PDB file of N, CA and C in Angstrom:
ATOM      1  N   MET A1496       0.958  -1.174   0.208  1.00 60.00           N
ATOM      2  CA  MET A1496      -0.228  -0.186   0.067  1.00 60.00           C
ATOM      3  C   MET A1496       0.785   1.156   0.009  1.00 60.00           C
ATOM      4  N   GLU A1497       2.091   1.062   0.480  1.00 79.00           N
ATOM      5  CA  GLU A1497       3.112   2.447   0.807  1.00 79.00           C
ATOM      6  C   GLU A1497       3.374   2.658  -0.698  1.00 79.00           C
ATOM      7  N   GLN A1498       3.741   1.665  -1.618  1.00 80.00           N
ATOM      8  CA  GLN A1498       4.504   1.808  -2.809  1.00 80.00           C
ATOM      9  C   GLN A1498       3.183   2.484  -3.623  1.00 80.00           C
ATOM     10  N   GLY A1499       1.910   2.308  -3.584  1.00 81.00           N
ATOM     11  CA  GLY A1499       1.025   2.529  -4.385  1.00 81.00           C
ATOM     12  C   GLY A1499       0.831   4.693  -4.165  1.00 81.00           C
ATOM     13  N   GLU A1500       1.013   4.715  -2.586  1.00 86.00           N
ATOM     14  CA  GLU A1500       0.790   6.241  -2.068  1.00 86.00           C
ATOM     15  C   GLU A1500       1.670   6.709  -2.388  1.00 86.00           C
ATOM     16  N   ALA A1501       3.167   6.185  -2.648  1.00 85.00           N
ATOM     17  CA  ALA A1501       4.240   6.948  -2.812  1.00 85.00           C
ATOM     18  C   ALA A1501       4.327   7.056  -4.609  1.00 85.00           C
ATOM     19  N   THR A1502       3.421   6.153  -5.106  1.00 91.00           N
ATOM     20  CA  THR A1502       3.447   6.446  -6.529  1.00 91.00           C
ATOM     21  C   THR A1502       2.522   7.800  -6.648  1.00 91.00           C
ATOM     22  N   GLN A1503       1.457   7.663  -6.190  1.00 89.00           N
ATOM     23  CA  GLN A1503       0.352   8.713  -6.190  1.00 89.00           C
ATOM     24  C   GLN A1503       1.112  10.008  -5.947  1.00 89.00           C
ATOM     25  N   ALA A1504       1.692  10.152  -4.978  1.00 89.00           N
ATOM     26  CA  ALA A1504       2.320  11.619  -4.364  1.00 89.00           C
ATOM     27  C   ALA A1504       3.437  11.559  -5.380  1.00 89.00           C
ATOM     28  N   ALA A1505       3.954  10.937  -6.301  1.00 91.00           N
ATOM     29  CA  ALA A1505       4.854  11.455  -7.141  1.00 91.00           C
ATOM     30  C   ALA A1505       4.130  11.984  -8.630  1.00 91.00           C
ATOM     31  N   LYS A1506       3.176  11.070  -8.451  1.00 91.00           N
ATOM     32  CA  LYS A1506       2.242  11.796  -9.710  1.00 91.00           C
ATOM     33  C   LYS A1506       1.788  12.979  -9.501  1.00 91.00           C
ATOM     34  N   GLU A1507       1.274  13.373  -8.353  1.00 91.00           N
ATOM     35  CA  GLU A1507       0.990  14.768  -7.734  1.00 91.00           C
ATOM     36  C   GLU A1507       2.063  15.696  -8.240  1.00 91.00           C
ATOM     37  N   ASN A1508       3.010  15.220  -7.762  1.00 92.00           N
ATOM     38  CA  ASN A1508       4.305  16.300  -7.271  1.00 92.00           C
ATOM     39  C   ASN A1508       4.431  16.650  -8.948  1.00 92.00           C
ATOM     40  N   HIS A1509       4.387  15.464  -9.815  1.00 93.00           N
ATOM     41  CA  HIS A1509       4.844  15.710 -11.450  1.00 93.00           C
ATOM     42  C   HIS A1509       3.828  16.556 -12.018  1.00 93.00           C
ATOM     43  N   LEU A1510       2.426  16.231 -11.934  1.00 94.00           N
ATOM     44  CA  LEU A1510       1.330  17.280 -12.307  1.00 94.00           C
ATOM     45  C   LEU A1510       1.436  18.739 -11.345  1.00 94.00           C
ATOM     46  N   GLU A1511       1.978  18.977 -10.091  1.00 94.00           N
ATOM     47  CA  GLU A1511       2.075  20.228 -10.025  1.00 94.00           C
ATOM     48  C   GLU A1511       3.236  21.175 -10.337  1.00 94.00           C
ATOM     49  N   ASP A1512       4.241  20.241 -10.630  1.00 94.00           N
ATOM     50  CA  ASP A1512       5.472  20.578 -11.212  1.00 94.00           C
ATOM     51  C   ASP A1512       5.115  21.273 -12.927  1.00 94.00           C
ATOM     52  N   GLY A1513       4.386  20.415 -13.661  1.00 94.00           N
ATOM     53  CA  GLY A1513       3.786  21.024 -15.211  1.00 94.00           C
ATOM     54  C   GLY A1513       3.081  22.047 -15.043  1.00 94.00           C
ATOM     55  N   LYS A1514       2.195  22.152 -13.908  1.00 95.00           N
ATOM     56  CA  LYS A1514       1.226  23.513 -13.680  1.00 95.00           C
ATOM     57  C   LYS A1514       2.080  24.310 -13.525  1.00 95.00           C
ATOM     58  N   GLU A1515       3.186  24.237 -12.703  1.00 95.00           N
ATOM     59  CA  GLU A1515       4.191  25.651 -12.399  1.00 95.00           C
ATOM     60  C   GLU A1515       4.791  25.875 -14.042  1.00 95.00           C
ATOM     61  N   ALA A1516       5.060  24.846 -14.926  1.00 96.00           N
ATOM     62  CA  ALA A1516       6.054  24.950 -15.527  1.00 96.00           C
ATOM     63  C   ALA A1516       5.299  25.598 -16.970  1.00 96.00           C
ATOM     64  N   VAL A1517       3.779  25.449 -16.677  1.00 96.00           N
ATOM     65  CA  VAL A1517       2.877  26.178 -17.829  1.00 96.00           C
ATOM     66  C   VAL A1517       2.613  27.455 -17.618  1.00 96.00           C
ATOM     67  N   ILE A1518       2.558  27.848 -15.995  1.00 96.00           N
ATOM     68  CA  ILE A1518       2.078  29.151 -15.774  1.00 96.00           C
ATOM     69  C   ILE A1518       3.531  30.078 -16.350  1.00 96.00           C
ATOM     70  N   GLN A1519       4.663  29.706 -15.577  1.00 96.00           N
ATOM     71  CA  GLN A1519       5.924  30.423 -15.759  1.00 96.00           C
ATOM     72  C   GLN A1519       5.840  30.520 -17.513  1.00 96.00           C
ATOM     73  N   THR A1520       5.793  29.513 -18.231  1.00 96.00           N
ATOM     74  CA  THR A1520       5.538  29.770 -19.874  1.00 96.00           C
ATOM     75  C   THR A1520       4.944  31.117 -20.646  1.00 96.00           C
ATOM     76  N   GLU A1521       3.566  30.784 -19.815  1.00 96.00           N
ATOM     77  CA  GLU A1521       2.781  32.046 -20.052  1.00 96.00           C
ATOM     78  C   GLU A1521       2.945  33.322 -19.597  1.00 96.00           C
ATOM     79  N   GLN A1522       3.589  33.146 -18.500  1.00 96.00           N
ATOM     80  CA  GLN A1522       3.966  34.688 -18.052  1.00 96.00           C
ATOM     81  C   GLN A1522       4.999  35.014 -18.776  1.00 96.00           C
ATOM     82  N   LEU A1523       5.934  34.299 -19.456  1.00 96.00           N
ATOM     83  CA  LEU A1523       7.028  34.699 -20.034  1.00 96.00           C
ATOM     84  C   LEU A1523       6.585  35.091 -21.254  1.00 96.00           C
ATOM     85  N   GLN A1524       5.818  34.108 -22.213  1.00 95.00           N
ATOM     86  CA  GLN A1524       5.181  34.325 -23.495  1.00 95.00           C
ATOM     87  C   GLN A1524       4.558  36.187 -23.291  1.00 95.00           C
ATOM     88  N   LYS A1525       3.913  36.204 -22.369  1.00 94.00           N
ATOM     89  CA  LYS A1525       2.842  37.607 -22.170  1.00 94.00           C
ATOM     90  C   LYS A1525       4.356  38.458 -22.083  1.00 94.00           C
ATOM     91  N   GLN A1526       5.186  38.720 -21.044  1.00 94.00           N
ATOM     92  CA  GLN A1526       5.793  39.595 -20.991  1.00 94.00           C
ATOM     93  C   GLN A1526       6.984  39.864 -22.304  1.00 94.00           C
ATOM     94  N   SER A1527       7.006  38.791 -23.143  1.00 93.00           N
ATOM     95  CA  SER A1527       7.661  38.771 -24.038  1.00 93.00           C
ATOM     96  C   SER A1527       6.858  39.951 -25.232  1.00 93.00           C
ATOM     97  N   PHE A1528       5.834  39.333 -25.441  1.00 93.00           N
ATOM     98  CA  PHE A1528       4.764  39.956 -26.392  1.00 93.00           C
ATOM     99  C   PHE A1528       4.593  41.470 -25.545  1.00 93.00           C
ATOM    100  N   ALA A1529       4.645  41.768 -24.628  1.00 91.00           N
ATOM    101  CA  ALA A1529       4.416  42.965 -23.932  1.00 91.00           C
ATOM    102  C   ALA A1529       5.920  43.773 -24.769  1.00 91.00           C
ATOM    103  N   ASP A1530       6.854  43.463 -24.280  1.00 89.00           N
ATOM    104  CA  ASP A1530       8.417  43.610 -24.801  1.00 89.00           C
ATOM    105  C   ASP A1530       8.151  43.833 -26.269  1.00 89.00           C
ATOM    106  N   ALA A1531       7.602  43.147 -27.212  1.00 88.00           N
ATOM    107  CA  ALA A1531       7.264  43.757 -28.773  1.00 88.00           C
ATOM    108  C   ALA A1531       6.483  44.501 -28.746  1.00 88.00           C
ATOM    109  N   LEU A1532       5.446  44.473 -28.067  1.00 86.00           N
ATOM    110  CA  LEU A1532       4.477  46.029 -28.583  1.00 86.00           C
ATOM    111  C   LEU A1532       5.312  47.283 -28.092  1.00 86.00           C
ATOM    112  N   GLN A1533       5.951  47.032 -27.241  1.00 85.00           N
ATOM    113  CA  GLN A1533       6.652  48.095 -26.587  1.00 85.00           C
ATOM    114  C   GLN A1533       7.854  48.949 -27.643  1.00 85.00           C
ATOM    115  N   ASP A1534       8.686  47.986 -28.536  1.00 80.00           N
ATOM    116  CA  ASP A1534       9.676  48.024 -29.200  1.00 80.00           C
ATOM    117  C   ASP A1534       8.983  48.288 -30.540  1.00 80.00           C
ATOM    118  N   PHE A1535       7.521  47.900 -30.977  1.00 79.00           N
ATOM    119  CA  PHE A1535       6.858  48.379 -31.728  1.00 79.00           C
ATOM    120  C   PHE A1535       6.190  49.606 -31.801  1.00 79.00           C
ATOM    121  N   ALA A1536       6.056  49.869 -30.626  1.00 77.00           N
ATOM    122  CA  ALA A1536       5.634  51.408 -30.499  1.00 77.00           C
ATOM    123  C   ALA A1536       6.479  52.559 -30.691  1.00 77.00           C
ATOM    124  N   THR A1537       7.908  52.299 -30.440  1.00 78.00           N
ATOM    125  CA  THR A1537       8.967  53.003 -30.701  1.00 78.00           C
ATOM    126  C   THR A1537       9.228  53.321 -31.927  1.00 78.00           C
ATOM    127  N   ILE A1538       8.792  52.406 -32.975  1.00 77.00           N
ATOM    128  CA  ILE A1538       9.152  52.357 -34.422  1.00 77.00           C
ATOM    129  C   ILE A1538       8.886  54.048 -35.138  1.00 77.00           C
ATOM    130  N   PRO A1539       7.571  54.239 -35.235  1.00 78.00           N
ATOM    131  CA  PRO A1539       7.612  55.555 -35.507  1.00 78.00           C
ATOM    132  C   PRO A1539       8.160  56.729 -34.952  1.00 78.00           C
ATOM    133  N   GLU A1540       8.249  56.719 -33.699  1.00 79.00           N
ATOM    134  CA  GLU A1540       8.950  57.527 -32.880  1.00 79.00           C
ATOM    135  C   GLU A1540      10.454  57.679 -33.821  1.00 79.00           C
ATOM    136  N   GLU A1541      11.316  56.423 -33.368  1.00 79.00           N
ATOM    137  CA  GLU A1541      12.697  56.442 -34.158  1.00 79.00           C
ATOM    138  C   GLU A1541      12.225  57.118 -35.736  1.00 79.00           C
ATOM    139  N   THR A1542      11.657  56.602 -36.225  1.00 84.00           N
ATOM    140  CA  THR A1542      11.128  57.090 -37.775  1.00 84.00           C
ATOM    141  C   THR A1542      11.337  58.335 -38.208  1.00 84.00           C
ATOM    142  N   ALA A1543      10.276  58.791 -36.981  1.00 82.00           N
ATOM    143  CA  ALA A1543      10.384  60.534 -37.140  1.00 82.00           C
ATOM    144  C   ALA A1543      11.247  61.507 -36.869  1.00 82.00           C
ATOM    145  N   LYS A1544      12.303  60.717 -35.839  1.00 85.00           N
ATOM    146  CA  LYS A1544      13.678  61.251 -35.707  1.00 85.00           C
ATOM    147  C   LYS A1544      14.491  61.465 -36.449  1.00 85.00           C
ATOM    148  N   SER A1545      14.589  60.313 -37.036  1.00 86.00           N
ATOM    149  CA  SER A1545      15.574  59.922 -38.163  1.00 86.00           C
ATOM    150  C   SER A1545      15.249  61.066 -39.286  1.00 86.00           C
ATOM    151  N   LEU A1546      14.389  61.005 -39.816  1.00 85.00           N
ATOM    152  CA  LEU A1546      13.543  62.027 -40.817  1.00 85.00           C
ATOM    153  C   LEU A1546      13.915  63.185 -40.562  1.00 85.00           C
ATOM    154  N   ASP A1547      13.568  63.554 -39.234  1.00 86.00           N
ATOM    155  CA  ASP A1547      13.974  65.056 -38.788  1.00 86.00           C
ATOM    156  C   ASP A1547      15.610  65.545 -38.809  1.00 86.00           C
ATOM    157  N   GLU A1548      16.199  64.345 -38.683  1.00 88.00           N
ATOM    158  CA  GLU A1548      18.027  64.632 -38.341  1.00 88.00           C
ATOM    159  C   GLU A1548      18.264  64.634 -40.029  1.00 88.00           C
ATOM    160  N   GLY A1549      17.590  63.994 -41.235  1.00 86.00           N
ATOM    161  CA  GLY A1549      17.765  63.781 -42.163  1.00 86.00           C
ATOM    162  C   GLY A1549      17.830  65.207 -43.446  1.00 86.00           C
ATOM    163  N   GLN A1550      16.590  65.774 -42.900  1.00 88.00           N
ATOM    164  CA  GLN A1550      16.211  66.955 -43.176  1.00 88.00           C
ATOM    165  C   GLN A1550      17.011  68.082 -42.771  1.00 88.00           C
ATOM    166  N   GLN A1551      17.254  67.852 -41.452  1.00 88.00           N
ATOM    167  CA  GLN A1551      18.328  68.992 -40.746  1.00 88.00           C
ATOM    168  C   GLN A1551      19.315  68.820 -41.380  1.00 88.00           C
ATOM    169  N   ALA A1552      20.188  67.948 -41.678  1.00 87.00           N
ATOM    170  CA  ALA A1552      21.410  67.497 -42.449  1.00 87.00           C
ATOM    171  C   ALA A1552      21.392  68.165 -43.931  1.00 87.00           C
ATOM    172  N   GLU A1553      19.992  68.028 -44.606  1.00 86.00           N
ATOM    173  CA  GLU A1553      19.687  68.774 -45.977  1.00 86.00           C
ATOM    174  C   GLU A1553      20.382  70.063 -45.795  1.00 86.00           C
ATOM    175  N   ALA A1554      19.306  70.619 -44.864  1.00 85.00           N
ATOM    176  CA  ALA A1554      19.225  71.974 -44.618  1.00 85.00           C
ATOM    177  C   ALA A1554      20.478  72.735 -44.671  1.00 85.00           C
ATOM    178  N   ASP A1555      21.214  72.190 -43.638  1.00 84.00           N
ATOM    179  CA  ASP A1555      22.988  72.345 -43.359  1.00 84.00           C
ATOM    180  C   ASP A1555      23.960  72.332 -44.665  1.00 84.00           C
ATOM    181  N   ILE A1556      23.545  71.435 -45.419  1.00 86.00           N
ATOM    182  CA  ILE A1556      24.295  71.053 -46.525  1.00 86.00           C
ATOM    183  C   ILE A1556      23.806  72.341 -47.427  1.00 86.00           C
ATOM    184  N   SER A1557      22.433  72.467 -47.643  1.00 82.00           N
ATOM    185  CA  SER A1557      22.191  73.674 -48.545  1.00 82.00           C
ATOM    186  C   SER A1557      22.786  75.143 -48.431  1.00 82.00           C
ATOM    187  N   ARG A1558      22.605  75.273 -47.000  1.00 83.00           N
ATOM    188  CA  ARG A1558      23.437  76.353 -46.539  1.00 83.00           C
ATOM    189  C   ARG A1558      24.792  76.532 -46.940  1.00 83.00           C
ATOM    190  N   ARG A1559      25.741  75.629 -46.765  1.00 80.00           N
ATOM    191  CA  ARG A1559      27.062  75.645 -46.851  1.00 80.00           C
ATOM    192  C   ARG A1559      27.134  75.604 -48.338  1.00 80.00           C
ATOM    193  N   SER A1560      26.499  75.053 -49.310  1.00 73.00           N
ATOM    194  CA  SER A1560      26.712  74.858 -50.618  1.00 73.00           C
ATOM    195  C   SER A1560      25.781  76.018 -51.367  1.00 73.00           C
ATOM    196  N   PRO A1561      26.216  77.007 -52.085  1.00 65.00           N
ATOM    197  CA  PRO A1561      25.936  77.566 -52.841  1.00 65.00           C
ATOM    198  C   PRO A1561      25.256  77.013 -54.386  1.00 65.00           C
ATOM    199  N   VAL A1562      24.326  76.916 -54.506  1.00 60.00           N
ATOM    200  CA  VAL A1562      24.002  76.344 -55.640  1.00 60.00           C
ATOM    201  C   VAL A1562      24.187  77.143 -57.105  1.00 60.00           C
TER     202      VAL A1562
END
């Protein structure tokens, strides 16, 4: 009888470990998704900054170089 109880306890422990692993995986996936959204949100900001810098460089060049 003790062996059966030990086997049952081992099965329950294994199931608990599996549940914890699933929960951790879900949390990591949610965090990864949130990070990706945050990165995606900064793309327009970075693009606008890059365009502004390019336009400023063009203006500087055209002021220095008479046509």
